[in-house]
């Protein structure tokens, strides 16, 4: 399987990107993924989000990174239809983004908000490649501190972020509400003012 990463900067690309991105997010949230939605997002919501991110890329306000996978063995998640390929045979396998903080005193910093890999493509290094790419793009954009938060039981994501140099700076116990269940909300940060992440 080959993986190609691309930063999306062309607003006209959103038309083609929104349906497969929506499908990945919808499938993951339906399966209980901790992406900040209690219910799967509507396609219009995903489309609006992508538009905002791609428009923000022009002014280093945000960055949207996507991963395309190609190869003979493009997998479908159990229980889902196979993904629809692009003309070159590749399929959208994952996406992630960062956004600058709106508060004036926080403008040098950004939040890494959602890294999502289609269920059938997980465990093949795509999440790591996307997150590394997002850290590199934040560094290039001059972001000073990259933060993120994750649900306390999302051990796969938390392990990934720690191995990339993120440090936990806070935790709200039993803060995330999913129906009657409660999970910790964990806050991580990566200080990009240091030349190399402190591993
Ligand atoms: C979290 C997620 C993005 C990781 O993507 P992925 O493509 O499956 O991850 P990778 O194959 O690149 O593995 C990345 C790292 O995760 C960690 N990891 C993988 N499987 C793991 C497991 N079962 N337990 C603990 N850590 C695990 C490892 O550190 C791994 O790195 P390594 O293989 O180099 O040791 C993906 O699982 C996903 O989309 N989950 C649902 C959405 C989500 O929770 N997003 C994060 C929101 S904060």
mmCIF file of N, CA, C and O and ligand atoms in Angstrom, residues 28 33-35 113-118 121-129 149-150 154-157 159-161 163, ligand 1:
data_model
loop_
_atom_site.group_PDB
_atom_site.id
_atom_site.type_symbol
_atom_site.label_atom_id
_atom_site.label_comp_id
_atom_site.label_asym_id
_atom_site.label_seq_id
_atom_site.Cartn_x
_atom_site.Cartn_y
_atom_site.Cartn_z
ATOM 1 N N UNK A 28 -16.398 6.592 11.707
ATOM 2 C CA UNK A 28 -15.652 6.530 12.962
ATOM 3 C C UNK A 28 -16.545 6.900 14.143
ATOM 4 O O UNK A 28 -16.546 6.218 15.173
ATOM 5 N N UNK A 33 -15.773 6.446 17.955
ATOM 6 C CA UNK A 33 -14.491 7.172 18.031
ATOM 7 C C UNK A 33 -14.675 8.495 18.762
ATOM 8 O O UNK A 33 -15.722 9.149 18.659
ATOM 9 N N UNK A 34 -13.598 8.877 19.495
ATOM 10 C CA UNK A 34 -13.635 10.087 20.315
ATOM 11 C C UNK A 34 -13.180 11.282 19.485
ATOM 12 O O UNK A 34 -12.034 11.704 19.558
ATOM 13 N N UNK A 35 -14.073 11.814 18.680
ATOM 14 C CA UNK A 35 -13.715 12.931 17.798
ATOM 15 C C UNK A 35 -14.486 14.201 18.139
ATOM 16 O O UNK A 35 -14.495 15.154 17.370
ATOM 17 N N UNK A 113 -6.868 19.587 16.105
ATOM 18 C CA UNK A 113 -8.204 19.248 16.587
ATOM 19 C C UNK A 113 -8.677 17.844 16.257
ATOM 20 O O UNK A 113 -9.303 17.193 17.059
ATOM 21 N N UNK A 114 -8.469 17.378 15.058
ATOM 22 C CA UNK A 114 -8.984 16.040 14.732
ATOM 23 C C UNK A 114 -8.032 15.348 13.774
ATOM 24 O O UNK A 114 -7.841 15.808 12.661
ATOM 25 N N UNK A 115 -7.477 14.251 14.219
ATOM 26 C CA UNK A 115 -6.735 13.376 13.308
ATOM 27 C C UNK A 115 -7.595 12.117 13.199
ATOM 28 O O UNK A 115 -7.946 11.505 14.211
ATOM 29 N N UNK A 116 -7.960 11.769 11.987
ATOM 30 C CA UNK A 116 -8.887 10.650 11.802
ATOM 31 C C UNK A 116 -8.430 9.786 10.639
ATOM 32 O O UNK A 116 -8.192 10.284 9.539
ATOM 33 N N UNK A 117 -8.298 8.504 10.894
ATOM 34 C CA UNK A 117 -7.915 7.544 9.857
ATOM 35 C C UNK A 117 -9.054 6.541 9.689
ATOM 36 O O UNK A 117 -9.576 6.018 10.694
ATOM 37 N N UNK A 118 -9.463 6.303 8.456
ATOM 38 C CA UNK A 118 -10.550 5.357 8.183
ATOM 39 C C UNK A 118 -10.248 4.026 8.858
ATOM 40 O O UNK A 118 -9.099 3.564 8.854
ATOM 41 N N UNK A 121 -7.978 1.441 7.418
ATOM 42 C CA UNK A 121 -6.584 1.830 7.148
ATOM 43 C C UNK A 121 -5.776 2.027 8.429
ATOM 44 O O UNK A 121 -4.604 2.395 8.351
ATOM 45 N N UNK A 122 -6.407 1.836 9.586
ATOM 46 C CA UNK A 122 -5.686 2.104 10.839
ATOM 47 C C UNK A 122 -4.588 1.067 11.089
ATOM 48 O O UNK A 122 -4.633 -0.043 10.569
ATOM 49 N N UNK A 123 -3.600 1.482 11.879
ATOM 50 C CA UNK A 123 -2.526 0.565 12.248
ATOM 51 C C UNK A 123 -1.469 0.388 11.172
ATOM 52 O O UNK A 123 -0.659 -0.537 11.240
ATOM 53 N N UNK A 124 -1.462 1.285 10.185
ATOM 54 C CA UNK A 124 -0.477 1.173 9.086
ATOM 55 C C UNK A 124 0.415 2.404 9.002
ATOM 56 O O UNK A 124 1.022 2.662 7.963
ATOM 57 N N UNK A 125 0.426 3.207 10.037
ATOM 58 C CA UNK A 125 1.330 4.350 10.060
ATOM 59 C C UNK A 125 0.753 5.638 9.485
ATOM 60 O O UNK A 125 1.445 6.660 9.434
ATOM 61 N N UNK A 126 -0.516 5.615 9.062
ATOM 62 C CA UNK A 126 -1.087 6.822 8.439
ATOM 63 C C UNK A 126 -1.342 7.907 9.495
ATOM 64 O O UNK A 126 -1.066 9.088 9.268
ATOM 65 N N UNK A 127 -1.829 7.508 10.663
ATOM 66 C CA UNK A 127 -2.071 8.493 11.731
ATOM 67 C C UNK A 127 -0.776 9.175 12.141
ATOM 68 O O UNK A 127 -0.736 10.389 12.351
ATOM 69 N N UNK A 128 0.279 8.378 12.239
ATOM 70 C CA UNK A 128 1.584 8.965 12.595
ATOM 71 C C UNK A 128 2.057 9.919 11.498
ATOM 72 O O UNK A 128 2.513 11.033 11.789
ATOM 73 N N UNK A 129 1.924 9.505 10.248
ATOM 74 C CA UNK A 129 2.373 10.363 9.141
ATOM 75 C C UNK A 129 1.572 11.666 9.115
ATOM 76 O O UNK A 129 2.135 12.755 8.927
ATOM 77 N N UNK A 149 -6.456 18.202 22.693
ATOM 78 C CA UNK A 149 -7.048 17.465 23.810
ATOM 79 C C UNK A 149 -7.630 16.174 23.282
ATOM 80 O O UNK A 149 -7.983 16.072 22.102
ATOM 81 N N UNK A 150 -7.661 15.190 24.150
ATOM 82 C CA UNK A 150 -8.128 13.866 23.738
ATOM 83 C C UNK A 150 -8.880 13.225 24.900
ATOM 84 O O UNK A 150 -8.685 13.609 26.064
ATOM 85 N N UNK A 154 -8.531 7.141 25.035
ATOM 86 C CA UNK A 154 -8.067 6.999 23.646
ATOM 87 C C UNK A 154 -6.561 6.712 23.644
ATOM 88 O O UNK A 154 -5.743 7.529 23.207
ATOM 89 N N UNK A 155 -6.211 5.543 24.160
ATOM 90 C CA UNK A 155 -4.804 5.221 24.409
ATOM 91 C C UNK A 155 -3.977 5.223 23.124
ATOM 92 O O UNK A 155 -2.828 5.639 23.117
ATOM 93 N N UNK A 156 -4.584 4.787 22.026
ATOM 94 C CA UNK A 156 -3.837 4.748 20.766
ATOM 95 C C UNK A 156 -3.406 6.164 20.374
ATOM 96 O O UNK A 156 -2.237 6.409 20.066
ATOM 97 N N UNK A 157 -4.359 7.104 20.413
ATOM 98 C CA UNK A 157 -4.037 8.483 20.035
ATOM 99 C C UNK A 157 -3.059 9.100 21.040
ATOM 100 O O UNK A 157 -2.084 9.747 20.652
ATOM 101 N N UNK A 159 -0.855 7.663 22.941
ATOM 102 C CA UNK A 159 0.487 7.093 22.763
ATOM 103 C C UNK A 159 1.176 7.739 21.566
ATOM 104 O O UNK A 159 2.342 8.130 21.622
ATOM 105 N N UNK A 160 0.415 7.863 20.481
ATOM 106 C CA UNK A 160 0.970 8.491 19.274
ATOM 107 C C UNK A 160 1.470 9.901 19.596
ATOM 108 O O UNK A 160 2.602 10.265 19.252
ATOM 109 N N UNK A 161 0.647 10.702 20.258
ATOM 110 C CA UNK A 161 1.035 12.097 20.527
ATOM 111 C C UNK A 161 2.257 12.162 21.451
ATOM 112 O O UNK A 161 3.155 12.979 21.239
ATOM 113 N N UNK A 163 4.648 9.992 21.706
ATOM 114 C CA UNK A 163 5.872 9.599 20.989
ATOM 115 C C UNK A 163 6.344 10.705 20.045
ATOM 116 O O UNK A 163 7.482 10.678 19.594
HETATM 117 C C1 LIG B 1 -5.678 7.635 16.535
HETATM 118 C C2 LIG B 1 -5.538 7.349 15.040
HETATM 119 C C3 LIG B 1 -5.565 8.660 14.273
HETATM 120 C C4 LIG B 1 -4.188 6.651 14.816
HETATM 121 O O1 LIG B 1 -4.063 6.401 13.421
HETATM 122 P P1 LIG B 1 -3.402 5.039 12.885
HETATM 123 O O2 LIG B 1 -3.174 5.209 11.440
HETATM 124 O O3 LIG B 1 -4.216 3.889 13.317
HETATM 125 O O4 LIG B 1 -2.045 5.048 13.713
HETATM 126 P P2 LIG B 1 -0.616 4.525 13.253
HETATM 127 O O5 LIG B 1 -0.736 3.216 12.543
HETATM 128 O O6 LIG B 1 0.105 5.622 12.561
HETATM 129 O O7 LIG B 1 0.027 4.267 14.672
HETATM 130 C C5 LIG B 1 0.409 5.404 15.414
HETATM 131 C C6 LIG B 1 0.820 5.041 16.799
HETATM 132 O O8 LIG B 1 -0.310 4.754 17.597
HETATM 133 C C7 LIG B 1 0.122 3.919 18.656
HETATM 134 N N1 LIG B 1 -0.701 2.732 18.633
HETATM 135 C C8 LIG B 1 -1.145 2.040 17.569
HETATM 136 N N2 LIG B 1 -1.925 1.036 17.964
HETATM 137 C C9 LIG B 1 -1.968 1.097 19.303
HETATM 138 C C10 LIG B 1 -2.635 0.346 20.307
HETATM 139 N N3 LIG B 1 -3.404 -0.696 19.986
HETATM 140 N N4 LIG B 1 -2.472 0.733 21.602
HETATM 141 C C11 LIG B 1 -1.704 1.788 21.935
HETATM 142 N N5 LIG B 1 -1.068 2.546 21.008
HETATM 143 C C12 LIG B 1 -1.203 2.193 19.734
HETATM 144 C C13 LIG B 1 1.575 3.583 18.422
HETATM 145 O O9 LIG B 1 2.352 4.535 19.117
HETATM 146 C C14 LIG B 1 1.688 3.810 16.950
HETATM 147 O O10 LIG B 1 2.949 4.122 16.539
HETATM 148 P P3 LIG B 1 3.988 2.950 16.131
HETATM 149 O O11 LIG B 1 3.221 1.947 15.321
HETATM 150 O O12 LIG B 1 5.033 3.672 15.338
HETATM 151 O O13 LIG B 1 4.467 2.404 17.424
HETATM 152 C C15 LIG B 1 -6.649 6.392 14.534
HETATM 153 O O14 LIG B 1 -6.648 5.244 15.329
HETATM 154 C C16 LIG B 1 -8.032 7.008 14.503
HETATM 155 O O15 LIG B 1 -8.442 7.619 13.520
HETATM 156 N N6 LIG B 1 -8.799 6.824 15.593
HETATM 157 C C17 LIG B 1 -10.173 7.323 15.640
HETATM 158 C C18 LIG B 1 -10.202 8.829 15.703
HETATM 159 C C19 LIG B 1 -9.413 9.369 16.878
HETATM 160 O O16 LIG B 1 -9.529 8.880 17.998
HETATM 161 N N7 LIG B 1 -8.598 10.403 16.591
HETATM 162 C C20 LIG B 1 -7.805 11.068 17.603
HETATM 163 C C21 LIG B 1 -8.627 12.101 18.284
HETATM 164 S S1 LIG B 1 -7.684 12.911 19.577
#
